[in-house]
């Protein structure tokens, strides 16, 4: 007798229910694990390492909601100008950049409006030649602008801030070349961020042993530093912003900042520099105010 005919009605019903349940389970799609987010970034100089560790911290804070990620350093320092990296970001050859803000950059790229350096890059000390300290002692701002020439990179957005405040500036599109030009007497001082100067002097000591940090003056400008992604990449921008807010809320952002900048925080507390404040006419409307309380009362 046929197998199906030998089954009782109840057995047949149970068997059909099992088959139906199995078919339903097979039809339900299994949720795929979130794809890995690959984040290509530049530049890779040592002075930028804090920024990329902060980016890593932000992505870690969003891994549970947004999935795994992989940070990929791309290109070594000196290979690319900032203008070139902006083009590469727009074309999709890079995923994240980090630099200061101005209206042109905000028109072309998508910023994560979160000043990752808490205003510290806007506090500039001066690199000078050994033996020149006496030339800077006692200078007021007007005398400084009139008698001293600064060196600066032609690609950096804060160049316009210096010029709009009346400073004389000699430029170069290169980075390392500026140290050579200072050592050769092409200009009098090279303004560097409080978080950059000591590291750079150590790195350049072998090639340019006569360079020193000036001890009495500082410049300060409102100059927020953001992470930037290409226009339309709102998913990555949103993830970074959420991660930074979470890291700020749980204190890990502040701990990372202070661990990287402990020397600078101690330095500014013990020094009594004359600070010349510069206007930043290029600051885009709606820029959040800078909070320097983690390192400087201002």
mmCIF file of C-alpha atoms in Angstrom:
data_model
loop_
_atom_site.group_PDB
_atom_site.id
_atom_site.type_symbol
_atom_site.label_atom_id
_atom_site.label_comp_id
_atom_site.label_asym_id
_atom_site.label_seq_id
_atom_site.Cartn_x
_atom_site.Cartn_y
_atom_site.Cartn_z
ATOM 1 C CA UNK A 1 0.000 0.000 0.000
ATOM 2 C CA UNK A 2 1.153 3.481 -0.787
ATOM 3 C CA UNK A 3 3.098 5.058 2.129
ATOM 4 C CA UNK A 4 0.880 8.124 2.219
ATOM 5 C CA UNK A 5 -2.292 6.017 2.320
ATOM 6 C CA UNK A 6 -0.964 3.954 5.278
ATOM 7 C CA UNK A 7 -0.513 7.137 7.415
ATOM 8 C CA UNK A 8 -3.323 8.026 9.795
ATOM 9 C CA UNK A 9 -5.013 11.394 9.439
ATOM 10 C CA UNK A 10 -3.321 12.828 12.517
ATOM 11 C CA UNK A 11 0.110 11.587 11.429
ATOM 12 C CA UNK A 12 -0.395 13.013 7.985
ATOM 13 C CA UNK A 13 -1.373 16.413 9.413
ATOM 14 C CA UNK A 14 1.646 16.444 11.711
ATOM 15 C CA UNK A 15 3.990 15.539 8.848
ATOM 16 C CA UNK A 16 2.588 18.329 6.650
ATOM 17 C CA UNK A 17 3.007 20.825 9.489
ATOM 18 C CA UNK A 18 6.646 19.826 9.913
ATOM 19 C CA UNK A 19 7.329 20.179 6.194
ATOM 20 C CA UNK A 20 5.637 23.580 6.161
ATOM 21 C CA UNK A 21 7.627 24.806 9.150
ATOM 22 C CA UNK A 22 10.887 23.657 7.594
ATOM 23 C CA UNK A 23 10.042 25.410 4.334
ATOM 24 C CA UNK A 24 9.301 28.637 6.217
ATOM 25 C CA UNK A 25 12.616 28.496 8.056
ATOM 26 C CA UNK A 26 14.474 27.989 4.794
ATOM 27 C CA UNK A 27 12.669 30.962 3.268
ATOM 28 C CA UNK A 28 13.578 33.387 6.088
ATOM 29 C CA UNK A 29 16.700 35.342 5.051
ATOM 30 C CA UNK A 30 19.597 35.216 7.480
ATOM 31 C CA UNK A 31 20.724 38.702 8.486
ATOM 32 C CA UNK A 32 24.161 39.323 7.054
ATOM 33 C CA UNK A 33 26.852 40.668 9.344
ATOM 34 C CA UNK A 34 27.601 44.367 8.708
ATOM 35 C CA UNK A 35 30.249 44.843 6.056
ATOM 36 C CA UNK A 36 33.668 46.025 7.148
ATOM 37 C CA UNK A 37 34.130 49.772 6.722
ATOM 38 C CA UNK A 38 37.515 50.475 5.169
ATOM 39 C CA UNK A 39 38.786 53.953 5.975
ATOM 40 C CA UNK A 40 41.768 55.207 3.955
ATOM 41 C CA UNK A 41 43.439 58.255 5.443
ATOM 42 C CA UNK A 42 46.390 60.609 5.128
ATOM 43 C CA UNK A 43 48.763 62.237 6.213
ATOM 44 C CA UNK A 44 50.799 59.814 8.292
ATOM 45 C CA UNK A 45 53.401 62.027 9.986
ATOM 46 C CA UNK A 46 53.992 61.373 13.680
ATOM 47 C CA UNK A 47 52.458 64.743 14.598
ATOM 48 C CA UNK A 48 49.114 63.467 13.248
ATOM 49 C CA UNK A 49 49.046 60.206 15.210
ATOM 50 C CA UNK A 50 46.724 61.574 17.906
ATOM 51 C CA UNK A 51 44.153 62.453 15.259
ATOM 52 C CA UNK A 52 44.072 58.938 13.837
ATOM 53 C CA UNK A 53 43.943 57.371 17.300
ATOM 54 C CA UNK A 54 40.952 59.608 18.011
ATOM 55 C CA UNK A 55 39.327 58.445 14.768
ATOM 56 C CA UNK A 56 39.949 54.860 15.838
ATOM 57 C CA UNK A 57 38.334 55.621 19.206
ATOM 58 C CA UNK A 58 35.250 57.050 17.479
ATOM 59 C CA UNK A 59 34.921 54.012 15.210
ATOM 60 C CA UNK A 60 35.363 51.644 18.173
ATOM 61 C CA UNK A 61 32.496 53.379 19.967
ATOM 62 C CA UNK A 62 30.208 52.694 16.999
ATOM 63 C CA UNK A 63 31.336 49.156 16.171
ATOM 64 C CA UNK A 64 28.350 47.573 17.926
ATOM 65 C CA UNK A 65 25.887 49.590 15.834
ATOM 66 C CA UNK A 66 27.772 50.122 12.577
ATOM 67 C CA UNK A 67 29.962 47.052 12.272
ATOM 68 C CA UNK A 68 33.709 46.417 11.979
ATOM 69 C CA UNK A 69 36.164 48.825 10.434
ATOM 70 C CA UNK A 70 39.729 48.906 9.176
ATOM 71 C CA UNK A 71 41.949 51.998 9.138
ATOM 72 C CA UNK A 72 44.342 52.067 6.191
ATOM 73 C CA UNK A 73 47.142 54.679 6.116
ATOM 74 C CA UNK A 74 47.614 55.930 2.567
ATOM 75 C CA UNK A 75 50.627 57.782 1.222
ATOM 76 C CA UNK A 76 53.555 59.041 3.248
ATOM 77 C CA UNK A 77 54.102 62.599 4.335
ATOM 78 C CA UNK A 78 55.528 64.862 1.662
ATOM 79 C CA UNK A 79 54.048 62.948 -1.257
ATOM 80 C CA UNK A 80 50.878 65.004 -1.523
ATOM 81 C CA UNK A 81 49.864 68.617 -1.010
ATOM 82 C CA UNK A 82 46.668 69.369 0.876
ATOM 83 C CA UNK A 83 45.055 70.526 -2.369
ATOM 84 C CA UNK A 84 45.845 67.189 -3.981
ATOM 85 C CA UNK A 85 44.454 65.210 -1.035
ATOM 86 C CA UNK A 86 41.232 67.209 -1.252
ATOM 87 C CA UNK A 87 40.851 66.217 -4.911
ATOM 88 C CA UNK A 88 41.550 62.578 -4.021
ATOM 89 C CA UNK A 89 38.929 62.688 -1.285
ATOM 90 C CA UNK A 90 36.379 64.137 -3.695
ATOM 91 C CA UNK A 91 37.203 61.416 -6.245
ATOM 92 C CA UNK A 92 36.892 58.596 -3.721
ATOM 93 C CA UNK A 93 40.594 57.679 -3.560
ATOM 94 C CA UNK A 94 40.684 58.589 0.157
ATOM 95 C CA UNK A 95 37.990 58.386 2.816
ATOM 96 C CA UNK A 96 39.048 60.742 5.632
ATOM 97 C CA UNK A 97 41.282 63.779 5.906
ATOM 98 C CA UNK A 98 41.987 66.018 8.870
ATOM 99 C CA UNK A 99 42.868 69.697 8.702
ATOM 100 C CA UNK A 100 41.596 73.145 9.607
ATOM 101 C CA UNK A 101 38.411 74.695 8.326
ATOM 102 C CA UNK A 102 37.673 77.487 5.897
ATOM 103 C CA UNK A 103 34.767 78.358 3.600
ATOM 104 C CA UNK A 104 36.345 76.803 0.489
ATOM 105 C CA UNK A 105 36.890 73.447 2.162
ATOM 106 C CA UNK A 106 33.385 73.406 3.607
ATOM 107 C CA UNK A 107 31.980 74.095 0.149
ATOM 108 C CA UNK A 108 33.854 71.171 -1.418
ATOM 109 C CA UNK A 109 33.923 68.591 1.389
ATOM 110 C CA UNK A 110 31.769 67.391 4.264
ATOM 111 C CA UNK A 111 33.172 68.288 7.702
ATOM 112 C CA UNK A 112 32.441 66.548 10.977
ATOM 113 C CA UNK A 113 32.065 69.746 13.003
ATOM 114 C CA UNK A 114 33.924 68.636 16.076
ATOM 115 C CA UNK A 115 37.176 70.460 16.871
ATOM 116 C CA UNK A 116 39.320 67.416 17.556
ATOM 117 C CA UNK A 117 42.249 69.478 18.910
ATOM 118 C CA UNK A 118 40.133 71.668 21.193
ATOM 119 C CA UNK A 119 41.708 74.815 19.748
ATOM 120 C CA UNK A 120 45.314 73.769 20.458
ATOM 121 C CA UNK A 121 46.459 74.007 16.838
ATOM 122 C CA UNK A 122 45.426 77.667 16.888
ATOM 123 C CA UNK A 123 48.001 78.367 19.615
ATOM 124 C CA UNK A 124 51.244 78.902 17.690
ATOM 125 C CA UNK A 125 54.734 79.061 19.090
ATOM 126 C CA UNK A 126 57.623 80.102 16.863
ATOM 127 C CA UNK A 127 60.560 78.095 15.593
ATOM 128 C CA UNK A 128 63.603 80.330 15.201
ATOM 129 C CA UNK A 129 67.367 80.051 14.704
ATOM 130 C CA UNK A 130 69.710 79.607 17.634
ATOM 131 C CA UNK A 131 71.026 83.008 18.684
ATOM 132 C CA UNK A 132 67.963 84.972 17.531
ATOM 133 C CA UNK A 133 66.021 84.941 20.803
ATOM 134 C CA UNK A 134 67.146 88.449 21.749
ATOM 135 C CA UNK A 135 65.515 89.829 18.592
ATOM 136 C CA UNK A 136 62.100 88.716 19.876
ATOM 137 C CA UNK A 137 62.424 89.773 23.509
ATOM 138 C CA UNK A 138 60.120 92.658 24.394
ATOM 139 C CA UNK A 139 58.455 92.971 20.984
ATOM 140 C CA UNK A 140 54.865 94.196 20.974
ATOM 141 C CA UNK A 141 52.494 92.978 18.273
ATOM 142 C CA UNK A 142 52.891 95.981 15.997
ATOM 143 C CA UNK A 143 56.695 95.745 16.107
ATOM 144 C CA UNK A 144 56.544 92.015 15.524
ATOM 145 C CA UNK A 145 54.407 92.408 12.401
ATOM 146 C CA UNK A 146 56.648 95.184 11.087
ATOM 147 C CA UNK A 147 60.069 93.652 11.692
ATOM 148 C CA UNK A 148 59.624 89.876 11.444
ATOM 149 C CA UNK A 149 58.891 87.713 8.417
ATOM 150 C CA UNK A 150 57.165 84.357 8.918
ATOM 151 C CA UNK A 151 57.526 81.189 6.863
ATOM 152 C CA UNK A 152 54.476 79.110 6.003
ATOM 153 C CA UNK A 153 53.144 76.453 3.658
ATOM 154 C CA UNK A 154 51.274 77.859 0.663
ATOM 155 C CA UNK A 155 48.724 75.009 0.889
ATOM 156 C CA UNK A 156 47.653 75.605 4.488
ATOM 157 C CA UNK A 157 44.310 77.291 5.072
ATOM 158 C CA UNK A 158 45.624 79.437 7.934
ATOM 159 C CA UNK A 159 48.007 81.263 5.590
ATOM 160 C CA UNK A 160 45.197 83.719 4.802
ATOM 161 C CA UNK A 161 44.714 84.340 8.530
ATOM 162 C CA UNK A 162 48.320 85.471 8.925
ATOM 163 C CA UNK A 163 48.173 87.713 5.873
ATOM 164 C CA UNK A 164 44.810 89.244 6.750
ATOM 165 C CA UNK A 165 46.245 90.203 10.143
ATOM 166 C CA UNK A 166 49.106 92.077 8.517
ATOM 167 C CA UNK A 167 51.953 89.572 8.864
ATOM 168 C CA UNK A 168 54.703 89.309 6.275
ATOM 169 C CA UNK A 169 54.871 85.730 5.017
ATOM 170 C CA UNK A 170 57.252 83.784 2.776
ATOM 171 C CA UNK A 171 55.689 80.584 1.435
ATOM 172 C CA UNK A 172 56.663 77.189 0.089
ATOM 173 C CA UNK A 173 54.410 74.329 -1.112
ATOM 174 C CA UNK A 174 56.624 71.821 0.697
ATOM 175 C CA UNK A 175 56.768 70.897 4.370
ATOM 176 C CA UNK A 176 60.378 69.864 4.974
ATOM 177 C CA UNK A 177 61.621 72.730 2.830
ATOM 178 C CA UNK A 178 60.327 75.243 5.373
ATOM 179 C CA UNK A 179 62.787 74.003 7.991
ATOM 180 C CA UNK A 180 65.611 74.333 5.462
ATOM 181 C CA UNK A 181 64.490 77.853 4.552
ATOM 182 C CA UNK A 182 64.358 78.907 8.200
ATOM 183 C CA UNK A 183 67.832 77.517 8.860
ATOM 184 C CA UNK A 184 69.130 79.371 5.777
ATOM 185 C CA UNK A 185 67.694 82.709 6.953
ATOM 186 C CA UNK A 186 64.966 83.037 4.321
ATOM 187 C CA UNK A 187 62.574 84.202 7.042
ATOM 188 C CA UNK A 188 62.691 84.876 10.787
ATOM 189 C CA UNK A 189 60.205 82.453 12.342
ATOM 190 C CA UNK A 190 58.052 79.439 11.500
ATOM 191 C CA UNK A 191 54.749 79.354 13.478
ATOM 192 C CA UNK A 192 53.877 75.841 14.636
ATOM 193 C CA UNK A 193 51.053 74.485 16.737
ATOM 194 C CA UNK A 194 51.770 74.011 20.421
ATOM 195 C CA UNK A 195 51.203 70.294 19.824
ATOM 196 C CA UNK A 196 53.657 70.174 16.894
ATOM 197 C CA UNK A 197 56.759 72.225 17.731
ATOM 198 C CA UNK A 198 58.673 69.926 20.086
ATOM 199 C CA UNK A 199 58.126 66.799 17.974
ATOM 200 C CA UNK A 200 59.213 68.607 14.818
ATOM 201 C CA UNK A 201 62.362 70.005 16.418
ATOM 202 C CA UNK A 202 63.317 66.503 17.504
ATOM 203 C CA UNK A 203 62.690 65.107 14.036
ATOM 204 C CA UNK A 204 64.631 67.900 12.304
ATOM 205 C CA UNK A 205 67.489 68.123 14.828
ATOM 206 C CA UNK A 206 69.963 66.101 12.769
ATOM 207 C CA UNK A 207 69.403 68.042 9.569
ATOM 208 C CA UNK A 208 68.937 71.470 11.176
ATOM 209 C CA UNK A 209 70.571 71.502 14.628
ATOM 210 C CA UNK A 210 70.453 75.307 14.936
ATOM 211 C CA UNK A 211 66.653 75.534 15.150
ATOM 212 C CA UNK A 212 65.051 76.388 18.492
ATOM 213 C CA UNK A 213 61.662 77.274 19.994
ATOM 214 C CA UNK A 214 61.208 80.966 20.766
ATOM 215 C CA UNK A 215 60.480 81.438 24.489
ATOM 216 C CA UNK A 216 58.398 84.613 24.952
ATOM 217 C CA UNK A 217 55.690 84.903 22.266
ATOM 218 C CA UNK A 218 52.705 83.002 20.915
ATOM 219 C CA UNK A 219 50.047 83.660 18.304
ATOM 220 C CA UNK A 220 46.464 82.536 18.818
ATOM 221 C CA UNK A 221 43.687 82.209 16.258
ATOM 222 C CA UNK A 222 40.336 80.451 16.194
ATOM 223 C CA UNK A 223 41.225 77.524 13.957
ATOM 224 C CA UNK A 224 39.113 74.382 14.420
ATOM 225 C CA UNK A 225 40.464 71.096 13.074
ATOM 226 C CA UNK A 226 37.901 68.586 11.784
ATOM 227 C CA UNK A 227 37.698 65.171 10.206
ATOM 228 C CA UNK A 228 36.521 65.543 6.589
ATOM 229 C CA UNK A 229 34.824 63.110 4.208
ATOM 230 C CA UNK A 230 33.633 63.586 0.648
ATOM 231 C CA UNK A 231 30.275 65.173 -0.055
ATOM 232 C CA UNK A 232 27.547 62.546 0.022
ATOM 233 C CA UNK A 233 29.362 60.196 2.403
ATOM 234 C CA UNK A 234 26.952 61.064 5.171
ATOM 235 C CA UNK A 235 27.026 57.549 6.631
ATOM 236 C CA UNK A 236 30.713 57.798 7.523
ATOM 237 C CA UNK A 237 30.401 61.394 8.709
ATOM 238 C CA UNK A 238 27.472 60.445 10.928
ATOM 239 C CA UNK A 239 29.319 57.440 12.338
ATOM 240 C CA UNK A 240 32.387 59.514 13.203
ATOM 241 C CA UNK A 241 30.296 62.238 14.836
ATOM 242 C CA UNK A 242 28.299 59.759 16.913
ATOM 243 C CA UNK A 243 31.491 58.015 17.975
ATOM 244 C CA UNK A 244 33.121 61.282 19.040
ATOM 245 C CA UNK A 245 30.070 62.241 21.085
ATOM 246 C CA UNK A 246 30.048 58.849 22.799
ATOM 247 C CA UNK A 247 33.774 59.120 23.557
ATOM 248 C CA UNK A 248 33.234 62.618 24.922
ATOM 249 C CA UNK A 249 30.382 61.397 27.128
ATOM 250 C CA UNK A 250 32.303 58.501 28.687
ATOM 251 C CA UNK A 251 35.517 60.488 29.181
ATOM 252 C CA UNK A 252 37.720 58.426 26.849
ATOM 253 C CA UNK A 253 38.118 61.324 24.404
ATOM 254 C CA UNK A 254 39.434 63.632 27.138
ATOM 255 C CA UNK A 255 41.768 60.951 28.471
ATOM 256 C CA UNK A 256 43.230 60.379 25.002
ATOM 257 C CA UNK A 257 43.675 64.113 24.440
ATOM 258 C CA UNK A 258 45.399 64.644 27.768
ATOM 259 C CA UNK A 259 47.629 61.592 27.405
ATOM 260 C CA UNK A 260 48.917 62.841 24.054
ATOM 261 C CA UNK A 261 49.293 66.471 25.138
ATOM 262 C CA UNK A 262 50.456 66.184 28.744
ATOM 263 C CA UNK A 263 53.750 67.974 27.963
ATOM 264 C CA UNK A 264 52.023 70.841 26.189
ATOM 265 C CA UNK A 265 49.477 71.248 28.989
ATOM 266 C CA UNK A 266 52.281 71.404 31.559
ATOM 267 C CA UNK A 267 54.274 73.785 29.328
ATOM 268 C CA UNK A 268 51.495 76.321 28.934
ATOM 269 C CA UNK A 269 50.809 76.306 32.685
ATOM 270 C CA UNK A 270 54.401 77.179 33.582
ATOM 271 C CA UNK A 271 55.051 79.681 30.781
ATOM 272 C CA UNK A 272 53.954 83.293 30.644
ATOM 273 C CA UNK A 273 54.079 84.120 26.966
ATOM 274 C CA UNK A 274 52.762 87.289 25.422
ATOM 275 C CA UNK A 275 49.914 86.076 23.225
ATOM 276 C CA UNK A 276 49.017 87.998 20.074
ATOM 277 C CA UNK A 277 45.410 87.247 19.112
ATOM 278 C CA UNK A 278 44.577 87.051 15.416
ATOM 279 C CA UNK A 279 41.203 87.450 13.740
ATOM 280 C CA UNK A 280 40.082 84.616 11.491
ATOM 281 C CA UNK A 281 37.979 86.177 8.715
ATOM 282 C CA UNK A 282 37.829 82.827 6.886
ATOM 283 C CA UNK A 283 35.919 81.097 9.685
ATOM 284 C CA UNK A 284 32.662 79.828 8.112
ATOM 285 C CA UNK A 285 29.346 81.013 9.591
ATOM 286 C CA UNK A 286 27.930 78.615 12.161
ATOM 287 C CA UNK A 287 31.331 77.380 13.340
ATOM 288 C CA UNK A 288 30.924 76.079 16.907
ATOM 289 C CA UNK A 289 32.839 78.054 19.561
ATOM 290 C CA UNK A 290 36.221 76.658 20.602
ATOM 291 C CA UNK A 291 36.532 75.175 24.088
ATOM 292 C CA UNK A 292 40.164 75.380 25.254
ATOM 293 C CA UNK A 293 39.424 74.478 28.880
ATOM 294 C CA UNK A 294 41.133 71.083 28.675
ATOM 295 C CA UNK A 295 44.529 72.723 28.179
ATOM 296 C CA UNK A 296 44.352 76.535 28.427
ATOM 297 C CA UNK A 297 42.116 79.031 30.146
ATOM 298 C CA UNK A 298 42.567 81.409 27.223
#
